[in-house]
mmCIF file of C-alpha atoms in Angstrom:
data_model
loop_
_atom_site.group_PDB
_atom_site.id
_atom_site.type_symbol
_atom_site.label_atom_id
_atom_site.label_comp_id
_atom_site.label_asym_id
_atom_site.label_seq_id
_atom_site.Cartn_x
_atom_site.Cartn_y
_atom_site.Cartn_z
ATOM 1 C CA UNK A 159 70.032 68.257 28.099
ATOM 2 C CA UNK A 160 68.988 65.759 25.155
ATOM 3 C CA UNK A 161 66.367 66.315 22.749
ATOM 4 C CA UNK A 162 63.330 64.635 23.622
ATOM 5 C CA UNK A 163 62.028 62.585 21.112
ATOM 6 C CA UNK A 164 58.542 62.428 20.100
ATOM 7 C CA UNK A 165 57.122 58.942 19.511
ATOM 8 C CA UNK A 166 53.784 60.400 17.445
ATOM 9 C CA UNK A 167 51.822 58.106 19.755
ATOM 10 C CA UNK A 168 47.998 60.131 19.161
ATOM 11 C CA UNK A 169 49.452 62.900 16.671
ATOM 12 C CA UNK A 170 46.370 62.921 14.805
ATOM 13 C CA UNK A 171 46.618 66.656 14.291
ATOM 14 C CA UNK A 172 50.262 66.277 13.536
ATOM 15 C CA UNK A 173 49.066 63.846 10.843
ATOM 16 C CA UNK A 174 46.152 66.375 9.643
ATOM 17 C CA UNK A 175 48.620 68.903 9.321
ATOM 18 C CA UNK A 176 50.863 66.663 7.404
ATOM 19 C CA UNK A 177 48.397 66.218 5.039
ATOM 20 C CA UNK A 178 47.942 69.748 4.222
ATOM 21 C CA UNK A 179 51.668 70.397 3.801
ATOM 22 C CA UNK A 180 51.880 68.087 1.316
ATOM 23 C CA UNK A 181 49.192 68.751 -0.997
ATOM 24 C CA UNK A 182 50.566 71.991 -0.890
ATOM 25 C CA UNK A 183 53.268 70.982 -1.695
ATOM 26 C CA UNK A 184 52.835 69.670 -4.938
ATOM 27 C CA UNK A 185 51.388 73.241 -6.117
ATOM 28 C CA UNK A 186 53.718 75.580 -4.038
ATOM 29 C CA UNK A 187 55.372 75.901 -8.089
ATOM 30 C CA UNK A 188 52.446 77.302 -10.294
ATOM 31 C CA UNK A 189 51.709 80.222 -7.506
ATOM 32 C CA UNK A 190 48.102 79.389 -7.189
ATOM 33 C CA UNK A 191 45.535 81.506 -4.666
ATOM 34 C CA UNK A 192 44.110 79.008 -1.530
ATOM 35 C CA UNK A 193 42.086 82.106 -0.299
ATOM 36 C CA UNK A 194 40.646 85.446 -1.932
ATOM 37 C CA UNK A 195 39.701 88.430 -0.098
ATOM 38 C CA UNK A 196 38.920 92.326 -1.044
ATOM 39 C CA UNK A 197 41.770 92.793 1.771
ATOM 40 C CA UNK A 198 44.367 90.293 -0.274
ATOM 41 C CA UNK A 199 44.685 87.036 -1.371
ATOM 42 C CA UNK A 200 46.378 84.072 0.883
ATOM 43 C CA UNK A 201 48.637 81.912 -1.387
ATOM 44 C CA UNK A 202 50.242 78.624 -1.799
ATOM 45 C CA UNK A 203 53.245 79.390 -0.483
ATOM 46 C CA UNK A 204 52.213 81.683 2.255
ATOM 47 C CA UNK A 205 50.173 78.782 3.066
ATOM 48 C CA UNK A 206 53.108 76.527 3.007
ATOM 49 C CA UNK A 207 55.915 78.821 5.022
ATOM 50 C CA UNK A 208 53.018 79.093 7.398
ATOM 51 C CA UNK A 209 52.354 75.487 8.431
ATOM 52 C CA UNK A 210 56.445 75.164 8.084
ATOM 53 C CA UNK A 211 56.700 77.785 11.522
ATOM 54 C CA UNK A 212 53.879 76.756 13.069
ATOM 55 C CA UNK A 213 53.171 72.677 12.675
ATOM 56 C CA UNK A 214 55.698 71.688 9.916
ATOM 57 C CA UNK A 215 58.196 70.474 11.839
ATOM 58 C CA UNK A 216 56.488 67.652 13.866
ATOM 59 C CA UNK A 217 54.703 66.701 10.363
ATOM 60 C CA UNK A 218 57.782 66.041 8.640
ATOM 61 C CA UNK A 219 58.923 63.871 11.511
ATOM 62 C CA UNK A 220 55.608 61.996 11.612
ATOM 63 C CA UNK A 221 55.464 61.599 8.118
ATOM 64 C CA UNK A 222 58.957 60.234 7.579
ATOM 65 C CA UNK A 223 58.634 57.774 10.534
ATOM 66 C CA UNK A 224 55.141 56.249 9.112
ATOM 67 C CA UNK A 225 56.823 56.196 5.782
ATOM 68 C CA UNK A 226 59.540 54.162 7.760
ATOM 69 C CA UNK A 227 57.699 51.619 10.018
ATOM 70 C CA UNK A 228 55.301 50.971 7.123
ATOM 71 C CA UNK A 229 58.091 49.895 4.644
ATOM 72 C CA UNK A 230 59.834 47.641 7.781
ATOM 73 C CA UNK A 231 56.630 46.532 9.831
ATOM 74 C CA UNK A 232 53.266 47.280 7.363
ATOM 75 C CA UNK A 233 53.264 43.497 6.950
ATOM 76 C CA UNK A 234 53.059 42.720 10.399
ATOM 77 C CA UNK A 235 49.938 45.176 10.987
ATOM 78 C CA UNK A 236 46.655 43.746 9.609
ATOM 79 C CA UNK A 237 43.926 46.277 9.426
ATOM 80 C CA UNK A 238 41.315 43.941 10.275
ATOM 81 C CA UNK A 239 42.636 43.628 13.514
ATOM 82 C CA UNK A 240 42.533 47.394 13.790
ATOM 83 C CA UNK A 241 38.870 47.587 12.309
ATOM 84 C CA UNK A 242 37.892 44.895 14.792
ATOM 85 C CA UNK A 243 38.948 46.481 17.968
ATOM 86 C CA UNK A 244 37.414 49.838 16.537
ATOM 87 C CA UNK A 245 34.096 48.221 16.192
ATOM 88 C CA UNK A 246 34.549 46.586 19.735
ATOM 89 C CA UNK A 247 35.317 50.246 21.238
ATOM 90 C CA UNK A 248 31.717 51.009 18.942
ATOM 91 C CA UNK A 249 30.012 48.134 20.938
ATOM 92 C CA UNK A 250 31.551 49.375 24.594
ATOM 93 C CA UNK A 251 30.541 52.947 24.117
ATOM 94 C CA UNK A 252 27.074 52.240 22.656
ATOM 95 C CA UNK A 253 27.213 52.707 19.084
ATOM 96 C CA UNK A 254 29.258 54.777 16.458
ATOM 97 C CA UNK A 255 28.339 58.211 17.521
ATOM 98 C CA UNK A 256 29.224 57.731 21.288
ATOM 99 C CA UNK A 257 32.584 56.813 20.537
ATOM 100 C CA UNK A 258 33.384 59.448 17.616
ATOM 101 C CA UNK A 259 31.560 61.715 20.840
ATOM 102 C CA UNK A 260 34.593 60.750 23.113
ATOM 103 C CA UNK A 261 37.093 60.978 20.584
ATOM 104 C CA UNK A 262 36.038 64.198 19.618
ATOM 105 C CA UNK A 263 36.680 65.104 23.270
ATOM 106 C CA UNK A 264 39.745 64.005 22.839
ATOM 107 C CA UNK A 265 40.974 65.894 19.602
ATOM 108 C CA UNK A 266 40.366 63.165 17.401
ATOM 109 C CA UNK A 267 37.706 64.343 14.671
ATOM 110 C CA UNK A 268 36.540 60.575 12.737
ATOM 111 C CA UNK A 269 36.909 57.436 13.152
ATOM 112 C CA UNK A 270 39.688 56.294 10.266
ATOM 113 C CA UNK A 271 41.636 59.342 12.069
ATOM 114 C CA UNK A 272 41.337 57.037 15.136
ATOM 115 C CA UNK A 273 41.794 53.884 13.308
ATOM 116 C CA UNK A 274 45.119 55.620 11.043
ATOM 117 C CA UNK A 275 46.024 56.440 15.164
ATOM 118 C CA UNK A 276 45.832 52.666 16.085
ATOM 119 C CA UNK A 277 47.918 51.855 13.109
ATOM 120 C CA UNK A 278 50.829 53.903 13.886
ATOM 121 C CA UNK A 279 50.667 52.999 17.728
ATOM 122 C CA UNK A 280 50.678 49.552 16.308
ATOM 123 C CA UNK A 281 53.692 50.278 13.761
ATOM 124 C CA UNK A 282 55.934 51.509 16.833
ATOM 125 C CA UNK A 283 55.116 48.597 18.643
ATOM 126 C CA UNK A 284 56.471 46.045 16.319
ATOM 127 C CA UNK A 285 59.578 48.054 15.593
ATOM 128 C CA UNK A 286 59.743 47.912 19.438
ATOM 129 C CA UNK A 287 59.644 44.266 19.838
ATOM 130 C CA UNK A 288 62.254 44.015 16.821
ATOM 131 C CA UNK A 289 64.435 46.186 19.140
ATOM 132 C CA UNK A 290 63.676 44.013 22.303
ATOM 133 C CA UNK A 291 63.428 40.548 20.670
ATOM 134 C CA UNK A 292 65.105 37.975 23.077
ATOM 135 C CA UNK A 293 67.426 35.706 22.601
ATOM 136 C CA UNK A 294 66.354 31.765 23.642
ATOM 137 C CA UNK A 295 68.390 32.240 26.596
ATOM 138 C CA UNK A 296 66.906 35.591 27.653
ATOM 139 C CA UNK A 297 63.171 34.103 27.297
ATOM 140 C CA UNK A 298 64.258 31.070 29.553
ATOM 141 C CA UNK A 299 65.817 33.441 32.122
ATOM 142 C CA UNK A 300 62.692 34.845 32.154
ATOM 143 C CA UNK A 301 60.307 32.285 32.460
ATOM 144 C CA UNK A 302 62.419 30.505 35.212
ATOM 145 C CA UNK A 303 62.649 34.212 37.212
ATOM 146 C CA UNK A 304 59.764 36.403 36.169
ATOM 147 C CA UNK A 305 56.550 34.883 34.293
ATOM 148 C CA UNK A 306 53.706 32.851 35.848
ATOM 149 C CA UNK A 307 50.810 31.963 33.643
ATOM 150 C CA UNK A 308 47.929 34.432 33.566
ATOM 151 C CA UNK A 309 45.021 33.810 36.241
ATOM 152 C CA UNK A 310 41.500 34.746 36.804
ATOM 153 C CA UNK A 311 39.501 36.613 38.780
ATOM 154 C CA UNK A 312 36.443 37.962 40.040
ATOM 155 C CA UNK A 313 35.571 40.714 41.743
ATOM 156 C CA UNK A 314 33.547 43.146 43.975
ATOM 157 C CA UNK A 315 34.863 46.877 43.613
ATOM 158 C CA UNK A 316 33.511 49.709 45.577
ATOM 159 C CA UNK A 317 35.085 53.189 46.383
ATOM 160 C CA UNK A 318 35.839 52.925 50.368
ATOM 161 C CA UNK A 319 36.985 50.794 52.626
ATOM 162 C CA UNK A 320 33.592 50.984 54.917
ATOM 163 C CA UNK A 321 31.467 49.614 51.986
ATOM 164 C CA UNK A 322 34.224 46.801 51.457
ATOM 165 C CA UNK A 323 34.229 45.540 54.653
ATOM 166 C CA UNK A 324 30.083 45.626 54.733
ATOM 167 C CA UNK A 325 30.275 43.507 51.446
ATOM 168 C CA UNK A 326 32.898 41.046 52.995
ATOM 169 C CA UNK A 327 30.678 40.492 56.134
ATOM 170 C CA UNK A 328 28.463 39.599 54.015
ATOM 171 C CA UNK A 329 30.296 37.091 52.087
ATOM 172 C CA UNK A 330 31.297 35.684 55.567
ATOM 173 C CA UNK A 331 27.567 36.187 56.728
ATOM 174 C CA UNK A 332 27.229 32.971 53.331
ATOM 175 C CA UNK A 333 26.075 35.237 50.134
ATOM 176 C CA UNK A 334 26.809 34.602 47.282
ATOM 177 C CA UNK A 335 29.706 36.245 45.516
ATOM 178 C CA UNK A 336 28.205 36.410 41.882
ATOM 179 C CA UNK A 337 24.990 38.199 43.446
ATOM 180 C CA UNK A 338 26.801 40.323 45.646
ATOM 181 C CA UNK A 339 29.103 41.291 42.937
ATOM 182 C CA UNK A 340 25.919 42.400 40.540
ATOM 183 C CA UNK A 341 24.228 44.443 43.350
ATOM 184 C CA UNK A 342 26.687 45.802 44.542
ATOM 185 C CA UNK A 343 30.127 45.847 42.316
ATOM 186 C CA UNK A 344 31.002 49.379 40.905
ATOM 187 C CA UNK A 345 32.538 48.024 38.449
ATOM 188 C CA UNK A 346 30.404 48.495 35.451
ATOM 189 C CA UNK A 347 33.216 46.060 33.459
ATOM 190 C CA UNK A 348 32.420 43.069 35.313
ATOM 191 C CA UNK A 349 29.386 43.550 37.522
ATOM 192 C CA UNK A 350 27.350 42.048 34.865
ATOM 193 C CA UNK A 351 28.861 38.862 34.492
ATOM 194 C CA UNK A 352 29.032 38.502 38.347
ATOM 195 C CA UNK A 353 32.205 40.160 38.835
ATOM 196 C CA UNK A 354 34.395 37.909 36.780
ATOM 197 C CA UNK A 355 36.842 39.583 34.703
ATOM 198 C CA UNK A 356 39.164 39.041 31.660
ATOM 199 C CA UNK A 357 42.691 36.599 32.287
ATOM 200 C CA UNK A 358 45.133 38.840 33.989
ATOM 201 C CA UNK A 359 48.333 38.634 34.105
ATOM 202 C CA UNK A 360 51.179 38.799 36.870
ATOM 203 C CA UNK A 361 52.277 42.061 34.882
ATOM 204 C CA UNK A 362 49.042 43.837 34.730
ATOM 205 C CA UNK A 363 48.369 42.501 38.093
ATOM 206 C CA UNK A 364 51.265 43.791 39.715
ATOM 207 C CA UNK A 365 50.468 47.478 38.151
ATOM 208 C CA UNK A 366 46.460 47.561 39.604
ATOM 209 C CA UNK A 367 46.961 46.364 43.460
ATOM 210 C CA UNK A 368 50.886 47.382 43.728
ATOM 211 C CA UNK A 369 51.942 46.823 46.811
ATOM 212 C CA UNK A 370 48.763 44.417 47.644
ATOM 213 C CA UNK A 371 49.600 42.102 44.462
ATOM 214 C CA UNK A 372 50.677 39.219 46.779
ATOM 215 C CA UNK A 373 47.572 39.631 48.745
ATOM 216 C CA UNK A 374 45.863 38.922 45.628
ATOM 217 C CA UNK A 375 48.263 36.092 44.380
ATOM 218 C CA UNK A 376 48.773 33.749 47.457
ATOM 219 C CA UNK A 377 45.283 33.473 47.182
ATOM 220 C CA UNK A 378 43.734 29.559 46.343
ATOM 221 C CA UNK A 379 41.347 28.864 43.993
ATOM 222 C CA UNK A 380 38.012 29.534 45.298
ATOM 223 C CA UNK A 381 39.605 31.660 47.927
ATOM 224 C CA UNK A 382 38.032 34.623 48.477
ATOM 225 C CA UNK A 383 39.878 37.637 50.024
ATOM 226 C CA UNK A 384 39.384 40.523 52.624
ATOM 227 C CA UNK A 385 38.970 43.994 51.086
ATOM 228 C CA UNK A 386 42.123 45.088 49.015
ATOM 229 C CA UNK A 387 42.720 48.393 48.331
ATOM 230 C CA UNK A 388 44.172 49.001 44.526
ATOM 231 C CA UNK A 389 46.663 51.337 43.507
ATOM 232 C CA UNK A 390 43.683 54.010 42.394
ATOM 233 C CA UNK A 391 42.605 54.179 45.759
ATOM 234 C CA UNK A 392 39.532 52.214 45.203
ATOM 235 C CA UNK A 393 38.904 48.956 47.273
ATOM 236 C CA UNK A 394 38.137 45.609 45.812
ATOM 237 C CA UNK A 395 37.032 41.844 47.361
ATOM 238 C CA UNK A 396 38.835 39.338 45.272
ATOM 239 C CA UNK A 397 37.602 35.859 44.469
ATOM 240 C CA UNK A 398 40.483 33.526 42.499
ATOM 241 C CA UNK A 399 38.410 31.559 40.138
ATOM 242 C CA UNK A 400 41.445 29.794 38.199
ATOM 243 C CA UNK A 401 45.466 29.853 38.877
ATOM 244 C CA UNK A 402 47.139 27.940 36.564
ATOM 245 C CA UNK A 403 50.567 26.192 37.499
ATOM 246 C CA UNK A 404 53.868 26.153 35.113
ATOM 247 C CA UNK A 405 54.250 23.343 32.782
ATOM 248 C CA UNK A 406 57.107 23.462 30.787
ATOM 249 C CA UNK A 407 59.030 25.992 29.055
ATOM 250 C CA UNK A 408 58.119 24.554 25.377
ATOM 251 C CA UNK A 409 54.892 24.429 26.648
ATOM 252 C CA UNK A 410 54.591 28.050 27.937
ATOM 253 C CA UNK A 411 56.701 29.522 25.433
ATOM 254 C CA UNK A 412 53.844 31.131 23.327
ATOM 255 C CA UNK A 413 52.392 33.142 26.455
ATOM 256 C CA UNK A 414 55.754 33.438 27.508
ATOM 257 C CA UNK A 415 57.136 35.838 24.409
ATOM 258 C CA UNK A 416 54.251 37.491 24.539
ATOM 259 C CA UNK A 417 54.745 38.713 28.507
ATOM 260 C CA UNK A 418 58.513 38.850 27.460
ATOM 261 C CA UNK A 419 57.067 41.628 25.111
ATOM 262 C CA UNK A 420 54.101 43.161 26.933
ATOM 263 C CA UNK A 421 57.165 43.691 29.569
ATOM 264 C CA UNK A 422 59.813 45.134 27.670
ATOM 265 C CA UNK A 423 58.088 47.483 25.263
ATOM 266 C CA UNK A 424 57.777 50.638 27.233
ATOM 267 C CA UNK A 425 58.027 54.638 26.098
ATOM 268 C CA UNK A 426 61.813 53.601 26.655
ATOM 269 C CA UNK A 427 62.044 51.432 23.701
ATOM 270 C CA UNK A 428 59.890 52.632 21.232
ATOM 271 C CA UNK A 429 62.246 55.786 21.401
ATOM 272 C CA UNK A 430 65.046 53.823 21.164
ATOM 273 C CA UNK A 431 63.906 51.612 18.159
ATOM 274 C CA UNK A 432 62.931 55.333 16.523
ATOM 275 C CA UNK A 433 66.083 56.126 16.906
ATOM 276 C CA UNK A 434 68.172 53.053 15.448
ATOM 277 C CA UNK A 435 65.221 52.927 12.565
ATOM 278 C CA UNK A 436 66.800 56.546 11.658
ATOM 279 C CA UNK A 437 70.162 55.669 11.759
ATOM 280 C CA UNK A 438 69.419 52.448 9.485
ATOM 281 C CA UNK A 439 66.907 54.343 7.052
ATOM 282 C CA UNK A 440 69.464 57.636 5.585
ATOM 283 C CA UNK A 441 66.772 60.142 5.764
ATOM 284 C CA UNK A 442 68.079 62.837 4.572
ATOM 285 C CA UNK A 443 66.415 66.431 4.989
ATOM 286 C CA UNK A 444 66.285 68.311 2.093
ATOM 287 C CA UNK A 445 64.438 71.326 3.136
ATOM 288 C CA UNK A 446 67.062 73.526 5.361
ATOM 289 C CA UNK A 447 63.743 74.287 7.655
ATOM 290 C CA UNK A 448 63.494 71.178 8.870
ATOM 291 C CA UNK A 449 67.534 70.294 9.343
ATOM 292 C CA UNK A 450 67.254 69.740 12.403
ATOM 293 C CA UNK A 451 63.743 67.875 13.315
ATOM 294 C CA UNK A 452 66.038 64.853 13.811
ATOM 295 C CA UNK A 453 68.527 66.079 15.775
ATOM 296 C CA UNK A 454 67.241 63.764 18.632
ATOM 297 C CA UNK A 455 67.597 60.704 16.535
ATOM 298 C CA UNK A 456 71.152 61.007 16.009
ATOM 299 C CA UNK A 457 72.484 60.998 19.468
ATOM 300 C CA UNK A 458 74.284 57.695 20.904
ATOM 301 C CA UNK A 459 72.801 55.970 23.555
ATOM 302 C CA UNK A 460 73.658 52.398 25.239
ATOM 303 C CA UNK A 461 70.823 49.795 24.168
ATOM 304 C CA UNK A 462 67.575 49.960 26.094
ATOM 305 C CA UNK A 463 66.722 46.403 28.187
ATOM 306 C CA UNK A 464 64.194 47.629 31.058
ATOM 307 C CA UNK A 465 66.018 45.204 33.283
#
């Protein structure tokens, strides 16, 4: 059985614990005291051999990757983008404290732990769509077979099927979609706004309604549909506000890479970019406690394409 490799996706205590080998670390030499007690004292190294068995080993392979994807990808992360989604996670939740509540919940003690989370998540990403960039020809197979432009929707979600089809009689009955859709919509996303929702794409689409996706796709604009039920088990009325048709593939290319990549980077990949950024990088482990953190990194395996 292989290895399995961890990504460090949310390793925030991984991370902490990094920290706290290191800086000791750099003093494990002079023999200094961390704690003293009438019962003994707790040293440096004691310290260190202790976080080695118990946490070291998923540090070291954290730390080495972030040292990694920061040299090869750093450039392609910009921290205001990170800061800006934090502080529109801050506006969603209600404020500063009712997000650091939930990601408390969550293991995840402050809010640059969270942020220093995003980065990495964003890090593995990019060295994911390095290891899935396409070729001209690949995008253009592609757009021909796979991609459609994102549409939009709105819509009236409830939790059965009897409340659905109440809401749909309705609808036939002449209401009105936005004003059904703020009385009654459970969805506390789009309720608001009279059910209408963000762009979705064909992708994303495909993963909510599953096997009722082209329920929701052969619909018109302005066509409004009977209750669907989504692949959560809850039931939603669909309204398609705006379909867009192809134009061109020049035209389209822009959305087109980025489906391309919203497609292809999966768990699959980012492991498999991991593991050719180790082969490429000659880390070499100089600590015989740690030989063999990597051992899952050095295994062969055909190229990942999620095909």
């Amino acid at each position: 059985m292989k290895t399995k490799i961890n990504l460090m996706i949310g390793s925030i205590i991984v991370l902490v614990i990094a920290v706290v080998i290191l800086s000791v670390m750099l003093f494990t030499n002079n023999g200094g005291t961390v704690v003293k007690t009438k019962s003994g004292n707790v040293s440096q190294t004691e310290l260190y051999d202790y976080l080695k068995d118990t946490g070291g080993a998923a540090a070291v392979e954290s730390l080495t990757f972030k040292k990694i994807l920061e040299d090869k990808f750093g450039d392609k992360v910009k921290q205001a983008d990170l800061d800006a989604k934090v502080k529109e996670l801050e506006k969603q939740y209600g404020g500063k404290d009712a997000l650091l509540s939930a990601l408390t919940q969550n293991g995840i003690t402050s809010i640059d732990a969270y942020k220093d989370t995003l980065r990495t998540q964003a890090l593995v990403n990019e060295a994911a769509r390095e290891y899935v960039k396409p070729s001209t020809k690949e995008l253009k197979e592609f757009y021909d077979k796979t991609w459609n432009p994102d549409f939009t929707i709105s819509k009236i979600a409830v939790a059965d099927k009897a409340s659905a089809e109440k809401i749909a009689k309705k609808l036939k009955d002449g209401g009105d979609f936005a004003k059904l859709a703020k009385s009654d919509s459970q969805d506390t996303a789009t309720a608001p706004n009279g059910g209408k929702a963000e762009p979705l794409s064909v992708t994303a689409a495909e993963a909510a309604y599953g096997d009722m996706f082209k329920d929701v796709y052969k619909l018109k604009e302005g066509a409004v549909s009977a209750p669907i039920k989504t692949s959560s088990g809850t039931y939603e009325i669909i309204k398609m506000d705006k379909k867009p048709a192809k134009t061109t593939f020049d035209k389209d290319k822009k959305a087109v890479t980025e489906a391309y990549y919203a497609a292809k980077v999966t768990s699959d990949t980012q492991a498999a970019a991991l593991k050719k950024l180790y082969k490429s990088s000659d880390v070499t482990v100089k600590d015989s406690a740690f030989k063999d953190v990597f051992a899952a990194y050095k295994e062969d395996t055909k190229k990942v394409n999620n095909n």
